Coordinates of C-alpha atoms in Angstrom, one line a residue:
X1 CA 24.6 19.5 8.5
X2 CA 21.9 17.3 6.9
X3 CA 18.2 18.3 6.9
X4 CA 15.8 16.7 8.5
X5 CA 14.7 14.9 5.4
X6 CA 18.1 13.6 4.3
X7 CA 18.6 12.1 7.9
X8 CA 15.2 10.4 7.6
X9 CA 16.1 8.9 4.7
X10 CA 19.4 8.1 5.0
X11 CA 18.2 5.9 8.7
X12 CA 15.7 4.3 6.7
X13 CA 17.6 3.3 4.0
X14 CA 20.8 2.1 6.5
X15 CA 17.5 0.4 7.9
X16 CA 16.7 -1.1 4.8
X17 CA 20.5 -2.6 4.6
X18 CA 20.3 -4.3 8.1
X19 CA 16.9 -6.1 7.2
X20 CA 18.1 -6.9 3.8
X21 CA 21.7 -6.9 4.0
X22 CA 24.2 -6.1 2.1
X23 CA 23.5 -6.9 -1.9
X24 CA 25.5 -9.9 -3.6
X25 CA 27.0 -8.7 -6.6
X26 CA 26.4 -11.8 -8.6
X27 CA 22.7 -11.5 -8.2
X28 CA 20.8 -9.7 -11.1
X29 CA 20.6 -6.4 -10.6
X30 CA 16.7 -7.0 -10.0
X31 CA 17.0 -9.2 -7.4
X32 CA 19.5 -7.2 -5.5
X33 CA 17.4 -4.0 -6.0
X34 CA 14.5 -5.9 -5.1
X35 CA 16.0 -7.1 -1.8
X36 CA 16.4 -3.5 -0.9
X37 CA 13.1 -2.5 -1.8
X38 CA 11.3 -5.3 0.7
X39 CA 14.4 -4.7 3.1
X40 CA 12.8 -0.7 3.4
X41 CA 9.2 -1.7 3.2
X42 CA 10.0 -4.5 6.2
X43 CA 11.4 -1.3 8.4
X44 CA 8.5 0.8 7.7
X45 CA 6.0 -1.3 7.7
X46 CA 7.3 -2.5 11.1
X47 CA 6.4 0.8 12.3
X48 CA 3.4 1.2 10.4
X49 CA 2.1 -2.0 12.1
X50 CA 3.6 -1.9 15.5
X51 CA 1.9 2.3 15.9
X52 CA -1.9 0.6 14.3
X53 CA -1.4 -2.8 17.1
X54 CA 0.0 -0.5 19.9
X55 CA -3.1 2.0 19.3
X56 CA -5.6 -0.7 19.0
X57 CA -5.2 -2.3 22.0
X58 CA -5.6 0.9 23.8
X59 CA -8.9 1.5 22.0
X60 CA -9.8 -2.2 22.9
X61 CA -8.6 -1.4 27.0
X62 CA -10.6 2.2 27.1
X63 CA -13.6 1.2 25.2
X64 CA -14.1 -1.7 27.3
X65 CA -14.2 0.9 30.1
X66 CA -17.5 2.5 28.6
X67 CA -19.6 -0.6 27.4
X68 CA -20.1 -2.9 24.8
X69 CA -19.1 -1.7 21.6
X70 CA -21.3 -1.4 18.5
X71 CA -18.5 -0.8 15.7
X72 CA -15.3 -2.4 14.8
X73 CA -12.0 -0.6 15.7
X74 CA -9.9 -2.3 13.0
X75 CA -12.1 -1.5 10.4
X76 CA -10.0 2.2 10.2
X77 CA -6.7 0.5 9.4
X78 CA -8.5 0.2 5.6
X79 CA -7.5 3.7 4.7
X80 CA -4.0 3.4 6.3
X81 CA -3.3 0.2 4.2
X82 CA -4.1 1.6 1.3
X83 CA -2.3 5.4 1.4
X84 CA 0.4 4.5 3.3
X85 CA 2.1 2.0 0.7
X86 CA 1.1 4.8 -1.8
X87 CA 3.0 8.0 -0.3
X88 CA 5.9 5.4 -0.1
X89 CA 5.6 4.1 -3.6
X90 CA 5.7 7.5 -4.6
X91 CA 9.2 8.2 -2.9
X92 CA 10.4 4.7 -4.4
X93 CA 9.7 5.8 -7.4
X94 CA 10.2 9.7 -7.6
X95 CA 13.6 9.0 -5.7
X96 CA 14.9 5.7 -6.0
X97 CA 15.6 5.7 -9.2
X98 CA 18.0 8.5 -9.7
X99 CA 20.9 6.6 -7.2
X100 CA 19.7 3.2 -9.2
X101 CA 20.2 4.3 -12.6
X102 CA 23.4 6.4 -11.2
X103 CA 24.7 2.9 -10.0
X104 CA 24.8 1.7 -13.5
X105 CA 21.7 -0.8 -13.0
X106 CA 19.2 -0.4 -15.7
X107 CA 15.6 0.9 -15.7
X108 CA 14.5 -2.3 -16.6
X109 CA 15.9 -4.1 -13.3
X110 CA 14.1 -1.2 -11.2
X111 CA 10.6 -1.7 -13.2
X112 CA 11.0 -5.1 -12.1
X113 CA 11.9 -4.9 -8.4
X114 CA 9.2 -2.0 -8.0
X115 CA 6.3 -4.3 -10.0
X116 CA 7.5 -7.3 -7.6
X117 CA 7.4 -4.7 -4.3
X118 CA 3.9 -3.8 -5.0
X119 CA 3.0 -7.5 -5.4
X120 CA 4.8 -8.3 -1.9
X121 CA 3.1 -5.5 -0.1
X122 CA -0.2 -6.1 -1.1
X123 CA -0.1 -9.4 0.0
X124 CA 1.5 -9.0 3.1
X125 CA -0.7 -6.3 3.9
X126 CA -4.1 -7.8 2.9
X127 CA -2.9 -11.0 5.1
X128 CA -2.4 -8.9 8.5
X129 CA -6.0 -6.9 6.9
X130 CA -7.9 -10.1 7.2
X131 CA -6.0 -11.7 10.2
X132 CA -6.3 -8.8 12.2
X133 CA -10.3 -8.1 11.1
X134 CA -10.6 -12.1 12.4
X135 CA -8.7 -12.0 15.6
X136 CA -10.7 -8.6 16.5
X137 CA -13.9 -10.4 15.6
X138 CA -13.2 -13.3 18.0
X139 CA -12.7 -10.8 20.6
X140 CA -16.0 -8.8 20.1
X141 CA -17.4 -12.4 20.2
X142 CA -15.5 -13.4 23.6
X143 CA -16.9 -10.3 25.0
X144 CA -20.7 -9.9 23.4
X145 CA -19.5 -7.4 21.4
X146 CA -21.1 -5.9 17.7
X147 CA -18.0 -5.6 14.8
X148 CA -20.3 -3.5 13.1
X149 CA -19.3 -1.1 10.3
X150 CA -19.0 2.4 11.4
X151 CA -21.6 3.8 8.6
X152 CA -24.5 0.9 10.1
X153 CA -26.7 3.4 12.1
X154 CA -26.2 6.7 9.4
X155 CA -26.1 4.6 6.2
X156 CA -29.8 3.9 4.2
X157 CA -28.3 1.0 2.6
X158 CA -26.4 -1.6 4.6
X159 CA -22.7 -0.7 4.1
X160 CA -20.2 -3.7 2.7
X161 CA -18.7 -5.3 5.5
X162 CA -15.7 -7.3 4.3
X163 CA -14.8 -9.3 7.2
X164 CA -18.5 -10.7 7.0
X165 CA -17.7 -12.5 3.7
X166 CA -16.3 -15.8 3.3
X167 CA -12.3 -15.8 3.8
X168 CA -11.7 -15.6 0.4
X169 CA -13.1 -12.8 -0.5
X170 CA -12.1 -10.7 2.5
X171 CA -7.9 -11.5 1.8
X172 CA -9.1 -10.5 -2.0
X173 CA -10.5 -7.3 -1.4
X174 CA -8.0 -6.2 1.0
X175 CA -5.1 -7.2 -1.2
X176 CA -6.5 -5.3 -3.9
X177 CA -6.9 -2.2 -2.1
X178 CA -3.4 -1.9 -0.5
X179 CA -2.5 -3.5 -4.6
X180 CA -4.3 -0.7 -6.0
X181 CA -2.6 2.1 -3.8
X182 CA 1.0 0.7 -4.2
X183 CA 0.4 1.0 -7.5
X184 CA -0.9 4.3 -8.0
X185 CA 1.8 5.5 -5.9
X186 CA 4.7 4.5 -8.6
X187 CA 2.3 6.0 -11.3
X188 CA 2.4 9.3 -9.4
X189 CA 5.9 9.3 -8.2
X190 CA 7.2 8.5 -11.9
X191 CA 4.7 11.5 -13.6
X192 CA 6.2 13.7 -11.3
X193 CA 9.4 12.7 -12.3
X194 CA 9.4 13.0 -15.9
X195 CA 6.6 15.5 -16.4
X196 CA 7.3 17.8 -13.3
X197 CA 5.0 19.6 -10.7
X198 CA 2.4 21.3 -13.1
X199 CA 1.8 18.3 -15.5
X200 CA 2.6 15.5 -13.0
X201 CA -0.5 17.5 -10.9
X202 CA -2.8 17.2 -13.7
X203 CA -2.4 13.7 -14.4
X204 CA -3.1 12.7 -10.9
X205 CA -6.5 11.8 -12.2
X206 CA -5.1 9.2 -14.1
X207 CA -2.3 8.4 -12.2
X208 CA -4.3 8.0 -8.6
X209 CA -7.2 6.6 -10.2
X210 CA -6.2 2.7 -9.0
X211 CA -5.9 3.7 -6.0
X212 CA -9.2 6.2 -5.4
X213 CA -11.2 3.7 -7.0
X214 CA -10.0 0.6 -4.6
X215 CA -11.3 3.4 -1.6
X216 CA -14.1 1.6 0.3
X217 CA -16.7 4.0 -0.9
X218 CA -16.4 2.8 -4.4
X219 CA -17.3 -0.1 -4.4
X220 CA -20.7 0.8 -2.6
X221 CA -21.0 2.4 -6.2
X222 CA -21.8 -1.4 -7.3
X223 CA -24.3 -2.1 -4.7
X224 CA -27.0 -1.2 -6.4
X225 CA -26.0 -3.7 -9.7
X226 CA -24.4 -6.4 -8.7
X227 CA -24.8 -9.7 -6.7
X228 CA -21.7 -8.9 -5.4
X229 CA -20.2 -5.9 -4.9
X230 CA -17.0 -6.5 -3.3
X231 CA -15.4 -9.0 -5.8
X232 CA -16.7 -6.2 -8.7
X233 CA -14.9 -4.0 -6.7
X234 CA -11.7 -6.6 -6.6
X235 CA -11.8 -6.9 -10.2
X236 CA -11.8 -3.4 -10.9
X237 CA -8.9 -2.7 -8.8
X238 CA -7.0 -6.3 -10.9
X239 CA -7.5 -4.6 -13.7
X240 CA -6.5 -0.7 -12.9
X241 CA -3.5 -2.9 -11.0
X242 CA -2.4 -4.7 -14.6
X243 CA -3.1 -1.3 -16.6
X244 CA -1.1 0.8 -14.3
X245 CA 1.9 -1.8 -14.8
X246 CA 2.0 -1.3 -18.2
X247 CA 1.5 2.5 -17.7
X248 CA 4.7 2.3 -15.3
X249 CA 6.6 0.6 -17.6
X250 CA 6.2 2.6 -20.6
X251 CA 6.9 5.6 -18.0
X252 CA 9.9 4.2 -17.0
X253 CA 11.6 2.3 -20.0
X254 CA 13.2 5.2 -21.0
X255 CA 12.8 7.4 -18.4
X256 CA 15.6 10.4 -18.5
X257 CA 17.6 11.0 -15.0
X258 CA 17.0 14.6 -14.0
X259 CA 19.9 14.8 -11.4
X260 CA 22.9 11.7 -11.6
X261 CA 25.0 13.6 -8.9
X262 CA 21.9 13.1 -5.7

C-alpha cells in the first residue's frame, strides 16, 4: 500500500501529465522536462490560487459585515507567493532529479528546465500579485475603504506599500520576491541532496539567503538610505537571483544520484 506521500505525489505528478501532456520524444530533453515542470506548477498553483481567491472573498463578505476596513486583505498573500514556490522548488530539486537523471536525460537539460521554471513562476506569480493588489484596491475604493498596510498604526516609520507605487515597480518587486524564493528553494533542495541533512542544514544561510532577503521586512532595511527602497530591494533580489543560478548550476553539473532505483 503506498504512503500517504507517495500517493500525493504520484496524483500530482499524473496531474502534471494531464496539464502538460504527454512529452514528445523528439523535443530536447529540456523542453520536454520543462513542459512537466510548468505542467506540476499549473496544478498546484491552481490550488494555491483558487484556496487564497476562495478565502479572500470571504474576508471581503465578513469584514464588510463589521465596517469599513483600514488594512488590505491581499497584502498577506506576499508571504505565500514567496514560500510556497520555495517548499516546492525544493522537492523539484531534491526529488526530481533522481527519476530524470534515471531516465537517461542529462543534468544539464534539468538545470535548464528548473532555471526556466523559476523564471515562469515568478512572473506568473508577480502578475496575479499586482493584479490582484489592483482589483482589491478598486474595491476598497468602490466601497470608501483604506488598503492600508497592516504595520500603518504600530509602525514609527511609514511601512513600504508596493501597490502604492507606479505599476512598474509593483509587478518588479513582486516578481522578485516570488524569483528570489523559487530560487532559494532549488539551492536548498540541491544542498540537501548532495551534502545531506547536517551540512545541507548548515548552509541554509547561504542557500535561503535569496529568498529571506526578498522577505518584505528587508527591504524596510533600505528605508533609511535610499530614495527608493523597493527597487534597492528588487535589485538585491536580481542579483541573489543571477548568483544562486550559477550556485545551482555548479551544484548540479555534476551532481552524483544517491538512489537510481526511486
Amino acid at each position: 500500500m503506498k504512503s500517504d506521500t507517495e500517493a500525493a505525489l504520484s496524483a500530482t505528478v499524473a496531474g502534471a501529465y494531464r496539464w502538460a501532456g504527454r512529452p514528445n520524444p523528439h523535443q530536447r530533453q529540456w523542453r520536454r522536462t520543462l513542459r512537466w515542470m510548468l505542467g506540476m506548477q499549473a496544478v498546484l498553483g491552481l490550488w494555491f490560487w483558487g484556496v487564497i481567491l476562495v478565502n479572500a472573498l470571504i474576508a471581503y463578505v465578513v469584514a464588510a459585515q463589521f465596517g469599513p476596513m483600514q488594512v488590505s486583505i491581499f497584502q498577506f498573500v506576499t508571504h505565500g507567493a514567496l514560500w510556497f514556490p520555495f517548499s516546492i522548488m525544493i522537492i523539484t530539486s531534491a526529488a526530481a532529479i533522481t527519476t530524470h537523471v534515471a531516465q537517461g536525460r542529462t543534468r544539464r537539460s534539468f538545470i535548464q528546465a528548473a532555471l526556466l521554471t523559476v523564471l515562469a513562476v515568478a512572473v506568473v506569480y508577480g502578475v496575479l500579485m499586482t493584479v490582484g493588489m489592483h482589483l482589491e484596491g478598486a474595491l476598497y475604493e468602490s466601497l470608501d475603504w483604506t488598503q492600508g498596510h497592516i504595520a500603518d498604526d504600530t509602525s514609527s516609520t511609514p511601512p513600504l506599500t508596493p501597490w502604492q507605487e507606479p505599476l512598474g515597480l509593483t509587478l518588479l518587486t513582486y516578481i522578485t520576491r516570488t524569483g528570489a524564493g523559487a530560487m532559494a528553494g532549488l539551492l536548498v533542495g540541491v544542498s540537501y541532496y548532495r551534502f545531506g541533512g547536517w551540512r545541507g542544514t548548515g548552509l541554509l544561510i547561504l542557500t535561503a539567503l535569496p529568498a529571506l532577503a526578498a522577505q518584505e521586512s528587508i527591504s524596510g532595511f533600505f528605508r533609511d538610505s535610499v530614495n527608493n527602497p523597493l527597487l534597492v530591494s528588487s535589485v538585491v533580489s536580481l542579483v541573489l537571483i543571477g548568483a544562486g543560478a550559477i550556485a545551482y548550476y555548479l551544484l548540479t553539473r555534476n551532481l552524483s544520484i544517491n538512489n537510481p532505483r526511486t
